[in-house]
Structure formats: C-alpha cells, structure tokens
Amino acid sequence: MRVGAIDCGTNSIRLLIADVTKASSEGEPSVVTDVVREMRVVRLGAGVDATGWLAQDSLDRTFAAAEEYAQLIKKHKVKHVRMVATSATRDAGNRHAFVEGINQRLGVVPEVISGSEEAELSFRGAAATIGPVGEGRDLVVDVGGGSTEFVLGDASGVLASRSVNIGCVRLTERHLSSNPPTDGQVRMLLGDVDVAVTTVLEAVPMRTTTRLVGVAGSVTTLTAYALGLSEYDAERIHGSELSIDAVSSAAEALTRMTRAQRAELGIMHAGRADVIGAGAQIWARIAERVAEITDGAVTTCLASEHDILDGIALSVAEARKRT
C-alpha cells in the first residue's frame, strides 16, 4: 500500500512517501520501503517558547514547503496521507491558522498530537528498522526542536512514555545567545535537561533500559560528526553504535564551534547549524544520565534514521486495512 506521512515539528517539516508491505511472518513488523523522503527546515516554532504564538513568516515558510509536498504526493499518486504536528503547534495560541493553511494546500487536516502519541509513533518507526530488542528493553529518545520524547518498550510494544519541553530550538532560544555559547549558558541548558529527566523518571522506569536508541536530526547529525564522515550518509549513520563518551566528546566539539564553522561541515544540513549545539548537548546529557540511572548497564547508544515518519506511515497502512 502506498501511503504518505508528514511530520511538522518545531524545526522542520518532513515528508515520507512509502510502500508498506505486510510482514511475511506472524509477529514481524511490516516493511516500509521509501519512495520519497524529504525535509525542509522551516523553523515553525521560532519564538514560540517566549511568545506562545506562531509567527507569520514561520507559517509562510511552512506553507511553501507544504505546497511542494502536495505536488510530490500528486506525482506519486498517493491517496492515503496522514500529517501530524507536534511541539510548536501544541504550544501555539494561533494553531488554527496553521491547521487551516495546511488543509487548504494539502487537502489534509493536520493532527496536533499529544506528546505521548508522538513518543509511541517514534518508537514504532525506530523499532521497525533498528533490529530486535530480544528479551531486553529499548529506550527510544526523539530529540526534536521543541520537545523530546522518551519511550520505553520491548518486543511486545510500548511500556511507558513521556514528552518534555526540551528541544534544540527551544533551548537555543532560551539559553544559547552567544556564538559560540559560554560555559554558563551551557550549564543552564544542562540544568533544564536534568530537570526534564527527573520528570521523565516519574512515568518511565528508565533503570530497566538495556538499549538506548536516539532518533531525529540532532542525534543523527552528532553521530555523523562522531563517525568522522565528510558528508551526511544515512546508510552509514543508521544503526551506528557509539560509546557514550564518544557522544559527549562530539557534543562538546560541536558546541564550541561558531555557527559559521558548523555550517561549513559537510554533514550539516542547511538550517541546523545554529541549533545543533543545543541538540547535541541534550542528547549527550540524556545518554550520560541513562548510564547513571542504569548503574552502568548502558554504555553505548544507537542512532536510527527511521523515526516518527515511519511510525506515521505504518499507522496509515493499518488504518486503511481496518476499513
């Protein structure tokens, strides 16, 4: 079944057109085969942390990307499309303007989903491609622009999840005003991450984690840097396992660069250079805390190129099969 999945977050809007094939054996996940996978950095959530409002220029950039996606959906003859919107839109007082504008351009009403549903979709997308967890438990962490989702699961599915308002755009705007940031600014950012992890522990028993998996652009970009890649290579990045020390070292190096220096890196997607420092620090701190919480049982982390987009695609295919 050919389906369309669109994820609109705080920093980017992404499209996946995929063919979803039912698993060949009982209990195995369906197979998602990419036809088109696109991303546009539109910074929809710029300023939302401070104002609670989606700016008009942010909406205009997002609507322009949606018009491009509408053409791709038509070109590839996709009939079944689901679009979800996450942190920035959840927080915005004028989200109706976003919903109406997207519906006009795509003919689809975007679903402003909860943090818990975002977490579950991210887990499904990662779990479908990262390999079996066996008898252990995966903690999948989706570091976004406005929020970060933590979801713990095993071979049976999701066990617990929590969404918290720490993300690369939100914490850059909140704390990292210098270029590069000062030590004091980074300490304030890390303080926010520590508070968020404490909040997550109230709902998610992270101490039972046996494998840590990170998804989304901050994680994959840091991984590309830590691997020493000269250009972004999704195939090399997907499934890569790094020590937590390597993640921390890469985060420190990226944070200490100026924005111009980051932008010159061959791995850096346009529009991410100004927020990757915060994203890298968030991911590294979470990895360090998971190591502490599990008493050293978790010493490495995996990166997944497959995330909420794949989860959305799977949900569309399942919904159509039920009708």
PDB file of C-alpha atoms in Angstrom:
ATOM      1  CA  MET A   1       0.000   0.000   0.000  1.00  0.00           C
ATOM      2  CA  ARG A   2       1.429   3.412  -0.957  1.00  0.00           C
ATOM      3  CA  VAL A   3       0.982   5.981   1.803  1.00  0.00           C
ATOM      4  CA  GLY A   4       2.074   9.488   2.655  1.00  0.00           C
ATOM      5  CA  ALA A   5       3.336  10.604   6.063  1.00  0.00           C
ATOM      6  CA  ILE A   6       4.098  14.196   7.041  1.00  0.00           C
ATOM      7  CA  ASP A   7       5.639  15.305  10.326  1.00  0.00           C
ATOM      8  CA  CYS A   8       5.696  19.012  11.132  1.00  0.00           C
ATOM      9  CA  GLY A   9       7.790  19.853  14.155  1.00  0.00           C
ATOM     10  CA  THR A  10       9.363  22.933  15.676  1.00  0.00           C
ATOM     11  CA  ASN A  11      12.347  23.000  13.316  1.00  0.00           C
ATOM     12  CA  SER A  12      11.399  21.073  10.177  1.00  0.00           C
ATOM     13  CA  ILE A  13       8.572  19.649   8.104  1.00  0.00           C
ATOM     14  CA  ARG A  14       9.257  16.214   6.617  1.00  0.00           C
ATOM     15  CA  LEU A  15       7.553  14.029   4.042  1.00  0.00           C
ATOM     16  CA  LEU A  16       7.722  10.274   3.555  1.00  0.00           C
ATOM     17  CA  ILE A  17       6.022   8.583   0.632  1.00  0.00           C
ATOM     18  CA  ALA A  18       6.423   4.856   1.119  1.00  0.00           C
ATOM     19  CA  ASP A  19       5.163   1.464   0.096  1.00  0.00           C
ATOM     20  CA  VAL A  20       4.147  -0.515   3.177  1.00  0.00           C
ATOM     21  CA  THR A  21       4.252  -4.296   2.816  1.00  0.00           C
ATOM     22  CA  LYS A  22       2.737  -6.664   5.346  1.00  0.00           C
ATOM     23  CA  ALA A  23       5.253  -8.829   7.219  1.00  0.00           C
ATOM     24  CA  SER A  24       5.877 -12.287   5.795  1.00  0.00           C
ATOM     25  CA  SER A  25       5.507 -13.995   9.175  1.00  0.00           C
ATOM     26  CA  GLU A  26       3.328 -13.510  12.247  1.00  0.00           C
ATOM     27  CA  GLY A  27       4.732 -11.145  14.842  1.00  0.00           C
ATOM     28  CA  GLU A  28       7.182  -9.455  12.484  1.00  0.00           C
ATOM     29  CA  PRO A  29       6.804  -5.715  11.685  1.00  0.00           C
ATOM     30  CA  SER A  30       5.552  -4.525   8.315  1.00  0.00           C
ATOM     31  CA  VAL A  31       8.215  -3.340   5.864  1.00  0.00           C
ATOM     32  CA  VAL A  32       8.360   0.360   4.952  1.00  0.00           C
ATOM     33  CA  THR A  33      10.084   0.993   1.606  1.00  0.00           C
ATOM     34  CA  ASP A  34      10.946   4.608   0.824  1.00  0.00           C
ATOM     35  CA  VAL A  35       9.720   6.167  -2.398  1.00  0.00           C
ATOM     36  CA  VAL A  36      10.394   9.784  -1.385  1.00  0.00           C
ATOM     37  CA  ARG A  37      11.869  11.138   1.863  1.00  0.00           C
ATOM     38  CA  GLU A  38      12.184  14.929   2.057  1.00  0.00           C
ATOM     39  CA  MET A  39      12.914  17.534   4.733  1.00  0.00           C
ATOM     40  CA  ARG A  40      12.612  21.317   4.772  1.00  0.00           C
ATOM     41  CA  VAL A  41      13.886  23.382   7.707  1.00  0.00           C
ATOM     42  CA  VAL A  42      11.109  25.933   8.185  1.00  0.00           C
ATOM     43  CA  ARG A  43      11.561  26.800  11.893  1.00  0.00           C
ATOM     44  CA  LEU A  44       7.811  26.853  12.511  1.00  0.00           C
ATOM     45  CA  GLY A  45       8.417  27.125  16.238  1.00  0.00           C
ATOM     46  CA  ALA A  46      10.736  30.145  16.133  1.00  0.00           C
ATOM     47  CA  GLY A  47       9.903  32.291  19.158  1.00  0.00           C
ATOM     48  CA  VAL A  48       7.045  30.085  20.390  1.00  0.00           C
ATOM     49  CA  ASP A  49       8.794  29.340  23.697  1.00  0.00           C
ATOM     50  CA  ALA A  50       8.795  33.065  24.504  1.00  0.00           C
ATOM     51  CA  THR A  51       5.593  34.271  22.801  1.00  0.00           C
ATOM     52  CA  GLY A  52       3.265  31.262  22.629  1.00  0.00           C
ATOM     53  CA  TRP A  53       2.482  32.294  19.048  1.00  0.00           C
ATOM     54  CA  LEU A  54       3.379  31.057  15.546  1.00  0.00           C
ATOM     55  CA  ALA A  55       4.987  33.933  13.636  1.00  0.00           C
ATOM     56  CA  GLN A  56       3.616  34.763  10.191  1.00  0.00           C
ATOM     57  CA  ASP A  57       6.970  34.312   8.432  1.00  0.00           C
ATOM     58  CA  SER A  58       7.304  30.882  10.050  1.00  0.00           C
ATOM     59  CA  LEU A  59       3.837  29.960   8.800  1.00  0.00           C
ATOM     60  CA  ASP A  60       4.693  31.234   5.308  1.00  0.00           C
ATOM     61  CA  ARG A  61       7.824  29.049   5.125  1.00  0.00           C
ATOM     62  CA  THR A  62       5.836  26.040   6.294  1.00  0.00           C
ATOM     63  CA  PHE A  63       3.023  26.630   3.801  1.00  0.00           C
ATOM     64  CA  ALA A  64       5.550  26.950   0.955  1.00  0.00           C
ATOM     65  CA  ALA A  65       7.010  23.549   1.874  1.00  0.00           C
ATOM     66  CA  ALA A  66       3.514  22.069   2.101  1.00  0.00           C
ATOM     67  CA  GLU A  67       2.812  23.224  -1.461  1.00  0.00           C
ATOM     68  CA  GLU A  68       5.959  21.405  -2.653  1.00  0.00           C
ATOM     69  CA  TYR A  69       4.849  18.272  -0.812  1.00  0.00           C
ATOM     70  CA  ALA A  70       1.385  18.477  -2.348  1.00  0.00           C
ATOM     71  CA  GLN A  71       2.975  18.277  -5.804  1.00  0.00           C
ATOM     72  CA  LEU A  72       5.069  15.231  -4.814  1.00  0.00           C
ATOM     73  CA  ILE A  73       2.028  13.490  -3.351  1.00  0.00           C
ATOM     74  CA  LYS A  74       0.127  14.085  -6.587  1.00  0.00           C
ATOM     75  CA  LYS A  75       3.080  12.979  -8.751  1.00  0.00           C
ATOM     76  CA  HIS A  76       3.429   9.668  -6.906  1.00  0.00           C
ATOM     77  CA  LYS A  77      -0.333   9.023  -6.858  1.00  0.00           C
ATOM     78  CA  VAL A  78      -0.677   8.815  -3.079  1.00  0.00           C
ATOM     79  CA  LYS A  79      -4.290   8.554  -1.934  1.00  0.00           C
ATOM     80  CA  HIS A  80      -3.833   7.987   1.787  1.00  0.00           C
ATOM     81  CA  VAL A  81      -1.986  10.713   3.694  1.00  0.00           C
ATOM     82  CA  ARG A  82      -1.636  11.466   7.384  1.00  0.00           C
ATOM     83  CA  MET A  83       0.004  14.605   8.726  1.00  0.00           C
ATOM     84  CA  VAL A  84       0.858  15.213  12.363  1.00  0.00           C
ATOM     85  CA  ALA A  85       2.083  18.355  14.078  1.00  0.00           C
ATOM     86  CA  THR A  86       3.961  18.313  17.338  1.00  0.00           C
ATOM     87  CA  SER A  87       5.532  20.549  19.972  1.00  0.00           C
ATOM     88  CA  ALA A  88       5.414  24.061  18.489  1.00  0.00           C
ATOM     89  CA  THR A  89       1.835  23.676  17.283  1.00  0.00           C
ATOM     90  CA  ARG A  90       0.705  22.147  20.590  1.00  0.00           C
ATOM     91  CA  ASP A  91       2.009  25.223  22.394  1.00  0.00           C
ATOM     92  CA  ALA A  92       0.763  27.918  19.981  1.00  0.00           C
ATOM     93  CA  GLY A  93      -2.276  30.046  20.678  1.00  0.00           C
ATOM     94  CA  ASN A  94      -2.926  30.561  16.954  1.00  0.00           C
ATOM     95  CA  ARG A  95      -2.556  26.970  15.823  1.00  0.00           C
ATOM     96  CA  HIS A  96      -5.886  27.259  13.980  1.00  0.00           C
ATOM     97  CA  ALA A  97      -4.094  29.417  11.358  1.00  0.00           C
ATOM     98  CA  PHE A  98      -1.622  26.587  10.797  1.00  0.00           C
ATOM     99  CA  VAL A  99      -4.346  23.929  10.563  1.00  0.00           C
ATOM    100  CA  GLU A 100      -6.419  25.952   8.097  1.00  0.00           C
ATOM    101  CA  GLY A 101      -3.428  26.885   5.922  1.00  0.00           C
ATOM    102  CA  ILE A 102      -2.207  23.298   5.680  1.00  0.00           C
ATOM    103  CA  ASN A 103      -5.692  21.986   4.865  1.00  0.00           C
ATOM    104  CA  GLN A 104      -6.008  24.494   2.015  1.00  0.00           C
ATOM    105  CA  ARG A 105      -2.714  23.377   0.469  1.00  0.00           C
ATOM    106  CA  LEU A 106      -2.671  19.649   1.132  1.00  0.00           C
ATOM    107  CA  GLY A 107      -6.334  18.776   1.484  1.00  0.00           C
ATOM    108  CA  VAL A 108      -5.450  17.123   4.782  1.00  0.00           C
ATOM    109  CA  VAL A 109      -6.292  18.310   8.288  1.00  0.00           C
ATOM    110  CA  PRO A 110      -3.081  18.075  10.331  1.00  0.00           C
ATOM    111  CA  GLU A 111      -3.491  16.264  13.623  1.00  0.00           C
ATOM    112  CA  VAL A 112      -1.976  18.139  16.552  1.00  0.00           C
ATOM    113  CA  ILE A 113      -0.974  15.053  18.505  1.00  0.00           C
ATOM    114  CA  SER A 114      -0.118  14.684  22.170  1.00  0.00           C
ATOM    115  CA  GLY A 115       3.400  14.101  23.407  1.00  0.00           C
ATOM    116  CA  SER A 116       2.529  10.535  24.360  1.00  0.00           C
ATOM    117  CA  GLU A 117       1.259   9.711  20.857  1.00  0.00           C
ATOM    118  CA  GLU A 118       4.340  11.350  19.346  1.00  0.00           C
ATOM    119  CA  ALA A 119       6.502   9.126  21.555  1.00  0.00           C
ATOM    120  CA  GLU A 120       4.672   5.959  20.545  1.00  0.00           C
ATOM    121  CA  LEU A 121       4.900   6.750  16.825  1.00  0.00           C
ATOM    122  CA  SER A 122       8.634   7.435  17.179  1.00  0.00           C
ATOM    123  CA  PHE A 123       9.133   4.119  18.960  1.00  0.00           C
ATOM    124  CA  ARG A 124       7.262   2.215  16.270  1.00  0.00           C
ATOM    125  CA  GLY A 125       9.272   3.829  13.499  1.00  0.00           C
ATOM    126  CA  ALA A 126      12.604   3.062  15.142  1.00  0.00           C
ATOM    127  CA  ALA A 127      11.665  -0.426  16.322  1.00  0.00           C
ATOM    128  CA  ALA A 128      10.582  -1.443  12.819  1.00  0.00           C
ATOM    129  CA  THR A 129      14.113  -0.997  11.452  1.00  0.00           C
ATOM    130  CA  ILE A 130      16.721  -0.994  14.220  1.00  0.00           C
ATOM    131  CA  GLY A 131      16.651  -4.744  14.844  1.00  0.00           C
ATOM    132  CA  PRO A 132      15.070  -6.934  17.513  1.00  0.00           C
ATOM    133  CA  VAL A 133      15.477  -5.997  21.158  1.00  0.00           C
ATOM    134  CA  GLY A 134      15.281  -9.632  22.258  1.00  0.00           C
ATOM    135  CA  GLU A 135      14.337 -10.030  25.898  1.00  0.00           C
ATOM    136  CA  GLY A 136      15.553  -6.558  26.854  1.00  0.00           C
ATOM    137  CA  ARG A 137      14.041  -3.088  26.781  1.00  0.00           C
ATOM    138  CA  ASP A 138      14.727  -0.236  24.356  1.00  0.00           C
ATOM    139  CA  LEU A 139      14.579   3.379  25.454  1.00  0.00           C
ATOM    140  CA  VAL A 140      13.916   5.385  22.296  1.00  0.00           C
ATOM    141  CA  VAL A 141      14.641   9.107  22.639  1.00  0.00           C
ATOM    142  CA  ASP A 142      13.394  11.535  19.979  1.00  0.00           C
ATOM    143  CA  VAL A 143      15.255  14.850  20.339  1.00  0.00           C
ATOM    144  CA  GLY A 144      13.117  17.374  18.493  1.00  0.00           C
ATOM    145  CA  GLY A 145      13.074  21.114  18.049  1.00  0.00           C
ATOM    146  CA  GLY A 146      10.605  21.943  20.797  1.00  0.00           C
ATOM    147  CA  SER A 147      10.246  18.739  22.792  1.00  0.00           C
ATOM    148  CA  THR A 148      11.952  15.437  23.463  1.00  0.00           C
ATOM    149  CA  GLU A 149      10.076  12.155  23.739  1.00  0.00           C
ATOM    150  CA  PHE A 150      11.189   9.225  25.885  1.00  0.00           C
ATOM    151  CA  VAL A 151       9.534   5.867  25.226  1.00  0.00           C
ATOM    152  CA  LEU A 152      10.419   2.546  26.808  1.00  0.00           C
ATOM    153  CA  GLY A 153       9.361  -0.647  25.092  1.00  0.00           C
ATOM    154  CA  ASP A 154      10.139  -4.269  24.456  1.00  0.00           C
ATOM    155  CA  ALA A 155       9.237  -6.880  21.872  1.00  0.00           C
ATOM    156  CA  SER A 156       5.570  -6.552  22.864  1.00  0.00           C
ATOM    157  CA  GLY A 157       5.439  -2.795  22.225  1.00  0.00           C
ATOM    158  CA  VAL A 158       5.381   0.418  24.251  1.00  0.00           C
ATOM    159  CA  LEU A 159       5.533   0.102  28.034  1.00  0.00           C
ATOM    160  CA  ALA A 160       5.761   3.745  29.145  1.00  0.00           C
ATOM    161  CA  SER A 161       6.426   7.166  27.629  1.00  0.00           C
ATOM    162  CA  ARG A 162       6.798  10.845  28.481  1.00  0.00           C
ATOM    163  CA  SER A 163       7.232  14.028  26.447  1.00  0.00           C
ATOM    164  CA  VAL A 164       9.102  17.005  27.921  1.00  0.00           C
ATOM    165  CA  ASN A 165       9.639  20.520  26.612  1.00  0.00           C
ATOM    166  CA  ILE A 166      13.347  20.418  25.870  1.00  0.00           C
ATOM    167  CA  GLY A 167      14.394  20.656  22.234  1.00  0.00           C
ATOM    168  CA  CYS A 168      17.187  22.126  20.143  1.00  0.00           C
ATOM    169  CA  VAL A 169      15.268  25.227  19.036  1.00  0.00           C
ATOM    170  CA  ARG A 170      13.578  25.852  22.379  1.00  0.00           C
ATOM    171  CA  LEU A 171      16.785  25.601  24.440  1.00  0.00           C
ATOM    172  CA  THR A 172      18.888  27.523  21.909  1.00  0.00           C
ATOM    173  CA  GLU A 173      16.437  30.417  22.124  1.00  0.00           C
ATOM    174  CA  ARG A 174      16.198  30.096  25.905  1.00  0.00           C
ATOM    175  CA  HIS A 175      19.902  29.843  26.776  1.00  0.00           C
ATOM    176  CA  LEU A 176      22.494  29.894  23.963  1.00  0.00           C
ATOM    177  CA  SER A 177      22.585  33.539  22.955  1.00  0.00           C
ATOM    178  CA  SER A 178      26.359  33.756  22.397  1.00  0.00           C
ATOM    179  CA  ASN A 179      28.194  32.441  19.342  1.00  0.00           C
ATOM    180  CA  PRO A 180      29.678  30.084  20.458  1.00  0.00           C
ATOM    181  CA  PRO A 181      27.836  29.772  23.791  1.00  0.00           C
ATOM    182  CA  THR A 182      29.545  30.453  27.091  1.00  0.00           C
ATOM    183  CA  ASP A 183      30.155  27.803  29.755  1.00  0.00           C
ATOM    184  CA  GLY A 184      27.467  29.406  31.894  1.00  0.00           C
ATOM    185  CA  GLN A 185      24.899  29.228  29.100  1.00  0.00           C
ATOM    186  CA  VAL A 186      25.651  25.544  28.529  1.00  0.00           C
ATOM    187  CA  ARG A 187      25.313  24.857  32.275  1.00  0.00           C
ATOM    188  CA  MET A 188      21.842  26.429  32.265  1.00  0.00           C
ATOM    189  CA  LEU A 189      20.836  24.281  29.288  1.00  0.00           C
ATOM    190  CA  LEU A 190      22.083  21.135  31.003  1.00  0.00           C
ATOM    191  CA  GLY A 191      20.158  22.108  34.119  1.00  0.00           C
ATOM    192  CA  ASP A 192      16.952  22.124  32.076  1.00  0.00           C
ATOM    193  CA  VAL A 193      17.806  18.671  30.709  1.00  0.00           C
ATOM    194  CA  ASP A 194      18.430  17.302  34.199  1.00  0.00           C
ATOM    195  CA  VAL A 195      15.074  18.631  35.417  1.00  0.00           C
ATOM    196  CA  ALA A 196      13.364  17.060  32.397  1.00  0.00           C
ATOM    197  CA  VAL A 197      14.986  13.663  33.017  1.00  0.00           C
ATOM    198  CA  THR A 198      13.800  13.767  36.621  1.00  0.00           C
ATOM    199  CA  THR A 199      10.276  14.437  35.352  1.00  0.00           C
ATOM    200  CA  VAL A 200      10.515  11.532  32.902  1.00  0.00           C
ATOM    201  CA  LEU A 201      11.567   9.172  35.697  1.00  0.00           C
ATOM    202  CA  GLU A 202       8.176   9.731  37.349  1.00  0.00           C
ATOM    203  CA  ALA A 203       6.497   7.950  34.428  1.00  0.00           C
ATOM    204  CA  VAL A 204       9.187   5.875  32.694  1.00  0.00           C
ATOM    205  CA  PRO A 205      11.255   3.243  34.580  1.00  0.00           C
ATOM    206  CA  MET A 206      14.459   4.079  32.735  1.00  0.00           C
ATOM    207  CA  ARG A 207      16.579   1.998  35.104  1.00  0.00           C
ATOM    208  CA  THR A 208      15.294  -1.124  33.297  1.00  0.00           C
ATOM    209  CA  THR A 209      16.700   0.073  29.942  1.00  0.00           C
ATOM    210  CA  THR A 210      19.023  -2.379  28.191  1.00  0.00           C
ATOM    211  CA  ARG A 211      19.489  -0.480  24.909  1.00  0.00           C
ATOM    212  CA  LEU A 212      19.401   3.255  24.192  1.00  0.00           C
ATOM    213  CA  VAL A 213      18.281   4.436  20.732  1.00  0.00           C
ATOM    214  CA  GLY A 214      18.257   8.044  19.552  1.00  0.00           C
ATOM    215  CA  VAL A 215      16.274   9.397  16.609  1.00  0.00           C
ATOM    216  CA  ALA A 216      15.852  12.673  14.693  1.00  0.00           C
ATOM    217  CA  GLY A 217      18.251  15.230  13.264  1.00  0.00           C
ATOM    218  CA  SER A 218      20.201  16.261  16.342  1.00  0.00           C
ATOM    219  CA  VAL A 219      21.084  12.647  17.082  1.00  0.00           C
ATOM    220  CA  THR A 220      21.934  11.640  13.526  1.00  0.00           C
ATOM    221  CA  THR A 221      23.983  14.796  12.856  1.00  0.00           C
ATOM    222  CA  LEU A 222      26.012  14.306  16.031  1.00  0.00           C
ATOM    223  CA  THR A 223      26.520  10.664  15.049  1.00  0.00           C
ATOM    224  CA  ALA A 224      27.762  11.671  11.595  1.00  0.00           C
ATOM    225  CA  TYR A 225      30.256  14.037  13.209  1.00  0.00           C
ATOM    226  CA  ALA A 226      31.424  11.432  15.744  1.00  0.00           C
ATOM    227  CA  LEU A 227      31.920   8.897  12.927  1.00  0.00           C
ATOM    228  CA  GLY A 228      34.157  11.386  11.111  1.00  0.00           C
ATOM    229  CA  LEU A 229      32.003  11.481   7.977  1.00  0.00           C
ATOM    230  CA  SER A 230      32.886  14.120   5.428  1.00  0.00           C
ATOM    231  CA  GLU A 231      29.289  14.231   4.175  1.00  0.00           C
ATOM    232  CA  TYR A 232      25.952  13.084   5.513  1.00  0.00           C
ATOM    233  CA  ASP A 233      25.423   9.370   4.778  1.00  0.00           C
ATOM    234  CA  ALA A 234      22.146   7.978   6.120  1.00  0.00           C
ATOM    235  CA  GLU A 235      23.139   4.369   5.457  1.00  0.00           C
ATOM    236  CA  ARG A 236      26.345   4.725   7.490  1.00  0.00           C
ATOM    237  CA  ILE A 237      24.537   6.517  10.305  1.00  0.00           C
ATOM    238  CA  HIS A 238      21.540   4.194  10.664  1.00  0.00           C
ATOM    239  CA  GLY A 239      22.229   1.572  13.290  1.00  0.00           C
ATOM    240  CA  SER A 240      25.614   3.051  14.239  1.00  0.00           C
ATOM    241  CA  GLU A 241      26.618   2.381  17.835  1.00  0.00           C
ATOM    242  CA  LEU A 242      28.745   4.899  19.744  1.00  0.00           C
ATOM    243  CA  SER A 243      30.096   4.877  23.249  1.00  0.00           C
ATOM    244  CA  ILE A 244      28.513   7.462  25.499  1.00  0.00           C
ATOM    245  CA  ASP A 245      31.955   9.021  25.947  1.00  0.00           C
ATOM    246  CA  ALA A 246      32.175   9.475  22.166  1.00  0.00           C
ATOM    247  CA  VAL A 247      28.744  11.144  22.116  1.00  0.00           C
ATOM    248  CA  SER A 248      29.787  13.515  24.906  1.00  0.00           C
ATOM    249  CA  SER A 249      33.039  14.428  23.144  1.00  0.00           C
ATOM    250  CA  ALA A 250      31.235  15.115  19.865  1.00  0.00           C
ATOM    251  CA  ALA A 251      28.648  17.276  21.620  1.00  0.00           C
ATOM    252  CA  GLU A 252      31.377  19.316  23.293  1.00  0.00           C
ATOM    253  CA  ALA A 253      33.199  19.862  20.000  1.00  0.00           C
ATOM    254  CA  LEU A 254      30.054  20.917  18.117  1.00  0.00           C
ATOM    255  CA  THR A 255      29.028  23.304  20.880  1.00  0.00           C
ATOM    256  CA  ARG A 256      32.416  25.030  20.956  1.00  0.00           C
ATOM    257  CA  MET A 257      32.315  25.796  17.221  1.00  0.00           C
ATOM    258  CA  THR A 258      30.862  29.011  15.890  1.00  0.00           C
ATOM    259  CA  ARG A 259      27.729  28.734  13.788  1.00  0.00           C
ATOM    260  CA  ALA A 260      29.765  29.531  10.679  1.00  0.00           C
ATOM    261  CA  GLN A 261      32.199  26.710  11.465  1.00  0.00           C
ATOM    262  CA  ARG A 262      29.343  24.234  11.911  1.00  0.00           C
ATOM    263  CA  ALA A 263      27.729  25.370   8.653  1.00  0.00           C
ATOM    264  CA  GLU A 264      30.957  24.521   6.792  1.00  0.00           C
ATOM    265  CA  LEU A 265      30.806  20.871   7.890  1.00  0.00           C
ATOM    266  CA  GLY A 266      29.798  18.562   5.044  1.00  0.00           C
ATOM    267  CA  ILE A 267      27.437  16.670   7.352  1.00  0.00           C
ATOM    268  CA  MET A 268      25.453  19.761   8.366  1.00  0.00           C
ATOM    269  CA  HIS A 269      22.002  20.239   6.840  1.00  0.00           C
ATOM    270  CA  ALA A 270      21.160  23.834   5.978  1.00  0.00           C
ATOM    271  CA  GLY A 271      19.182  25.368   8.795  1.00  0.00           C
ATOM    272  CA  ARG A 272      20.597  23.154  11.551  1.00  0.00           C
ATOM    273  CA  ALA A 273      23.923  24.867  12.225  1.00  0.00           C
ATOM    274  CA  ASP A 274      22.503  27.364  14.711  1.00  0.00           C
ATOM    275  CA  VAL A 275      20.686  24.765  16.843  1.00  0.00           C
ATOM    276  CA  ILE A 276      22.876  21.645  16.658  1.00  0.00           C
ATOM    277  CA  GLY A 277      24.890  22.737  19.698  1.00  0.00           C
ATOM    278  CA  ALA A 278      21.810  22.571  21.895  1.00  0.00           C
ATOM    279  CA  GLY A 279      20.572  19.378  20.259  1.00  0.00           C
ATOM    280  CA  ALA A 280      23.938  17.678  20.721  1.00  0.00           C
ATOM    281  CA  GLN A 281      24.139  18.726  24.358  1.00  0.00           C
ATOM    282  CA  ILE A 282      20.610  17.458  25.037  1.00  0.00           C
ATOM    283  CA  TRP A 283      21.366  14.050  23.519  1.00  0.00           C
ATOM    284  CA  ALA A 284      24.728  13.699  25.259  1.00  0.00           C
ATOM    285  CA  ARG A 285      23.306  14.646  28.662  1.00  0.00           C
ATOM    286  CA  ILE A 286      20.433  12.190  28.283  1.00  0.00           C
ATOM    287  CA  ALA A 287      22.877   9.425  27.344  1.00  0.00           C
ATOM    288  CA  GLU A 288      25.056  10.246  30.364  1.00  0.00           C
ATOM    289  CA  ARG A 289      22.052  10.212  32.669  1.00  0.00           C
ATOM    290  CA  VAL A 290      20.799   6.878  31.290  1.00  0.00           C
ATOM    291  CA  ALA A 291      24.224   5.382  32.019  1.00  0.00           C
ATOM    292  CA  GLU A 292      23.971   6.649  35.610  1.00  0.00           C
ATOM    293  CA  ILE A 293      20.355   5.558  36.066  1.00  0.00           C
ATOM    294  CA  THR A 294      21.100   2.029  34.821  1.00  0.00           C
ATOM    295  CA  ASP A 295      24.200   1.792  37.073  1.00  0.00           C
ATOM    296  CA  GLY A 296      26.453   1.488  34.053  1.00  0.00           C
ATOM    297  CA  ALA A 297      24.481  -1.280  32.347  1.00  0.00           C
ATOM    298  CA  VAL A 298      24.055   1.007  29.300  1.00  0.00           C
ATOM    299  CA  THR A 299      27.389   2.262  27.969  1.00  0.00           C
ATOM    300  CA  THR A 300      26.566   2.833  24.289  1.00  0.00           C
ATOM    301  CA  CYS A 301      23.748   4.242  22.178  1.00  0.00           C
ATOM    302  CA  LEU A 302      22.396   3.577  18.690  1.00  0.00           C
ATOM    303  CA  ALA A 303      21.276   6.110  16.098  1.00  0.00           C
ATOM    304  CA  SER A 304      18.239   5.458  13.921  1.00  0.00           C
ATOM    305  CA  GLU A 305      17.414   7.248  10.680  1.00  0.00           C
ATOM    306  CA  HIS A 306      13.870   5.893  10.983  1.00  0.00           C
ATOM    307  CA  ASP A 307      11.540   7.581  13.421  1.00  0.00           C
ATOM    308  CA  ILE A 308       8.104   9.148  13.723  1.00  0.00           C
ATOM    309  CA  LEU A 309       7.713   9.406   9.921  1.00  0.00           C
ATOM    310  CA  ASP A 310       7.933   5.625   9.612  1.00  0.00           C
ATOM    311  CA  GLY A 311       5.537   5.250  12.535  1.00  0.00           C
ATOM    312  CA  ILE A 312       3.038   7.538  10.820  1.00  0.00           C
ATOM    313  CA  ALA A 313       3.325   5.561   7.571  1.00  0.00           C
ATOM    314  CA  LEU A 314       2.662   2.307   9.417  1.00  0.00           C
ATOM    315  CA  SER A 315      -0.352   3.842  11.163  1.00  0.00           C
ATOM    316  CA  VAL A 316      -1.853   4.946   7.832  1.00  0.00           C
ATOM    317  CA  ALA A 317      -1.465   1.475   6.327  1.00  0.00           C
ATOM    318  CA  GLU A 318      -3.013  -0.173   9.381  1.00  0.00           C
ATOM    319  CA  ALA A 319      -5.950   2.247   9.405  1.00  0.00           C
ATOM    320  CA  ARG A 320      -6.688   1.526   5.738  1.00  0.00           C
ATOM    321  CA  LYS A 321      -6.573  -2.244   6.287  1.00  0.00           C
ATOM    322  CA  ARG A 322      -9.205  -1.932   9.014  1.00  0.00           C
ATOM    323  CA  THR A 323     -11.633  -0.112   6.702  1.00  0.00           C
TER     324      THR A 323
END
